[in-house]
PDB file of C-alpha atoms in Angstrom:
ATOM      1  CA  MET C 188       0.000   0.000   0.000  1.00 97.00           C
ATOM      2  CA  ASP C 189       1.441   3.363  -0.995  1.00 98.00           C
ATOM      3  CA  LEU C 190       0.351   6.280   1.207  1.00 97.00           C
ATOM      4  CA  SER C 191       3.130   8.680   0.240  1.00 97.00           C
ATOM      5  CA  GLY C 192       2.735  12.450   0.356  1.00 96.00           C
ATOM      6  CA  ASN C 193      -0.406  12.602   2.494  1.00 95.00           C
ATOM      7  CA  HIS C 194       0.952  14.614   5.462  1.00 91.00           C
ATOM      8  CA  PHE C 195       0.026  11.792   7.853  1.00 91.00           C
ATOM      9  CA  ARG C 196       0.880  12.240  11.514  1.00 87.00           C
ATOM     10  CA  SER C 197      -1.041   9.182  12.706  1.00 88.00           C
ATOM     11  CA  LEU C 198      -1.340   5.614  11.481  1.00 92.00           C
ATOM     12  CA  VAL C 199      -4.306   4.543  13.631  1.00 89.00           C
ATOM     13  CA  SER C 200      -6.472   3.689  10.614  1.00 90.00           C
ATOM     14  CA  LEU C 201      -3.919   1.144   9.387  1.00 94.00           C
ATOM     15  CA  ALA C 202      -4.626  -1.183  12.326  1.00 92.00           C
ATOM     16  CA  HIS C 203      -7.447  -2.757  10.294  1.00 95.00           C
ATOM     17  CA  PHE C 204      -5.036  -3.969   7.588  1.00 96.00           C
ATOM     18  CA  VAL C 205      -3.604  -6.919   9.541  1.00 95.00           C
ATOM     19  CA  ASN C 206      -2.626  -8.797   6.362  1.00 97.00           C
ATOM     20  CA  LEU C 207      -0.623  -5.894   4.927  1.00 97.00           C
ATOM     21  CA  GLU C 208       2.836  -6.986   3.767  1.00 98.00           C
ATOM     22  CA  GLU C 209       4.296  -3.844   2.147  1.00 98.00           C
ATOM     23  CA  LEU C 210       3.779  -0.233   3.225  1.00 98.00           C
ATOM     24  CA  ILE C 211       5.158   2.975   1.734  1.00 98.00           C
ATOM     25  CA  LEU C 212       4.785   6.098   3.870  1.00 97.00           C
ATOM     26  CA  ASP C 213       7.319   8.367   2.158  1.00 97.00           C
ATOM     27  CA  ASP C 214       7.054  12.160   2.401  1.00 96.00           C
ATOM     28  CA  ASN C 215       4.633  12.438   5.319  1.00 94.00           C
ATOM     29  CA  GLN C 216       4.903  14.164   8.725  1.00 92.00           C
ATOM     30  CA  LEU C 217       5.786  11.104  10.819  1.00 93.00           C
ATOM     31  CA  ASP C 218       8.240  11.123  13.722  1.00 90.00           C
ATOM     32  CA  GLU C 219       9.071   8.751  16.571  1.00 84.00           C
ATOM     33  CA  ASN C 220       7.600  11.022  19.255  1.00 80.00           C
ATOM     34  CA  ASP C 221       4.001  11.291  18.070  1.00 73.00           C
ATOM     35  CA  ILE C 222       3.575   8.063  16.108  1.00 81.00           C
ATOM     36  CA  ALA C 223       2.025   4.839  17.351  1.00 88.00           C
ATOM     37  CA  PHE C 224       2.763   2.175  14.776  1.00 93.00           C
ATOM     38  CA  PRO C 225      -0.145  -0.303  14.508  1.00 94.00           C
ATOM     39  CA  ARG C 226       0.632  -3.984  14.952  1.00 94.00           C
ATOM     40  CA  LEU C 227       0.850  -5.516  11.471  1.00 95.00           C
ATOM     41  CA  PRO C 228       2.185  -9.045  11.976  1.00 95.00           C
ATOM     42  CA  LYS C 229       2.737  -9.803   8.268  1.00 96.00           C
ATOM     43  CA  LEU C 230       4.481  -6.566   7.291  1.00 97.00           C
ATOM     44  CA  HIS C 231       7.890  -7.317   5.777  1.00 98.00           C
ATOM     45  CA  SER C 232       8.669  -4.149   3.828  1.00 98.00           C
ATOM     46  CA  LEU C 233       8.412  -0.577   5.173  1.00 98.00           C
ATOM     47  CA  MET C 234       9.474   2.622   3.437  1.00 98.00           C
ATOM     48  CA  ILE C 235       9.350   5.734   5.618  1.00 96.00           C
ATOM     49  CA  ASN C 236      11.656   7.996   3.609  1.00 96.00           C
ATOM     50  CA  LYS C 237      11.458  11.793   3.900  1.00 94.00           C
ATOM     51  CA  ASN C 238       9.702  11.990   7.246  1.00 94.00           C
ATOM     52  CA  LYS C 239      10.889  13.493  10.548  1.00 92.00           C
ATOM     53  CA  PHE C 240      12.496  10.554  12.360  1.00 93.00           C
ATOM     54  CA  GLU C 241      15.548  11.626  14.395  1.00 93.00           C
ATOM     55  CA  ASP C 242      16.293   8.805  16.855  1.00 91.00           C
ATOM     56  CA  ILE C 243      17.083   5.670  14.877  1.00 89.00           C
ATOM     57  CA  PHE C 244      17.550   3.539  18.001  1.00 89.00           C
ATOM     58  CA  GLN C 245      14.126   4.409  19.425  1.00 88.00           C
ATOM     59  CA  LEU C 246      12.516   3.866  16.017  1.00 91.00           C
ATOM     60  CA  ILE C 247      14.134   0.466  15.450  1.00 91.00           C
ATOM     61  CA  GLU C 248      13.121  -0.734  18.906  1.00 90.00           C
ATOM     62  CA  CYS C 249       9.524   0.281  18.265  1.00 89.00           C
ATOM     63  CA  LEU C 250       9.422  -1.324  14.813  1.00 93.00           C
ATOM     64  CA  ARG C 251      10.976  -4.538  16.104  1.00 92.00           C
ATOM     65  CA  CYS C 252       8.045  -5.000  18.468  1.00 90.00           C
ATOM     66  CA  VAL C 253       5.164  -4.249  16.100  1.00 93.00           C
ATOM     67  CA  TYR C 254       6.567  -5.707  12.856  1.00 96.00           C
ATOM     68  CA  PRO C 255       8.165  -9.056  13.717  1.00 95.00           C
ATOM     69  CA  GLU C 256       8.466 -10.079  10.038  1.00 97.00           C
ATOM     70  CA  LEU C 257      10.123  -6.827   8.885  1.00 97.00           C
ATOM     71  CA  THR C 258      13.052  -7.563   6.559  1.00 98.00           C
ATOM     72  CA  HIS C 259      13.257  -4.359   4.496  1.00 98.00           C
ATOM     73  CA  LEU C 260      13.318  -0.847   5.979  1.00 96.00           C
ATOM     74  CA  SER C 261      14.138   2.392   4.163  1.00 96.00           C
ATOM     75  CA  LEU C 262      14.698   5.634   6.129  1.00 94.00           C
ATOM     76  CA  LEU C 263      16.409   7.894   3.597  1.00 93.00           C
ATOM     77  CA  GLY C 264      15.822  11.618   3.960  1.00 93.00           C
ATOM     78  CA  ASN C 265      15.138  11.548   7.705  1.00 93.00           C
ATOM     79  CA  ALA C 266      17.437  13.190  10.253  1.00 91.00           C
ATOM     80  CA  ALA C 267      18.196   9.660  11.486  1.00 86.00           C
ATOM     81  CA  CYS C 268      19.423   8.703   8.004  1.00 84.00           C
ATOM     82  CA  PRO C 269      19.822  11.893   5.935  1.00 72.00           C
ATOM     83  CA  TYR C 270      21.852  10.587   3.021  1.00 71.00           C
ATOM     84  CA  GLY C 271      20.399   9.314  -0.203  1.00 58.00           C
TER      85      GLY C 271
END
């Protein structure tokens, strides 16, 4: 599912998509302080490029808990991973 460029600050509505495997959230307003990632047990690919994530350690710890099958993560263009 591609939800890029929508100025999202919350992902609450995604909790209903429990079978989601790929999610693209590039160019939104997401950061690790205000975001509550919904539990998506089948998600294996997440793109959150060009958002506002600054603390990569906090973000990874959060993602590890809610996305146990995650194998691909892209963070380019965030303060936590600015290059690319």
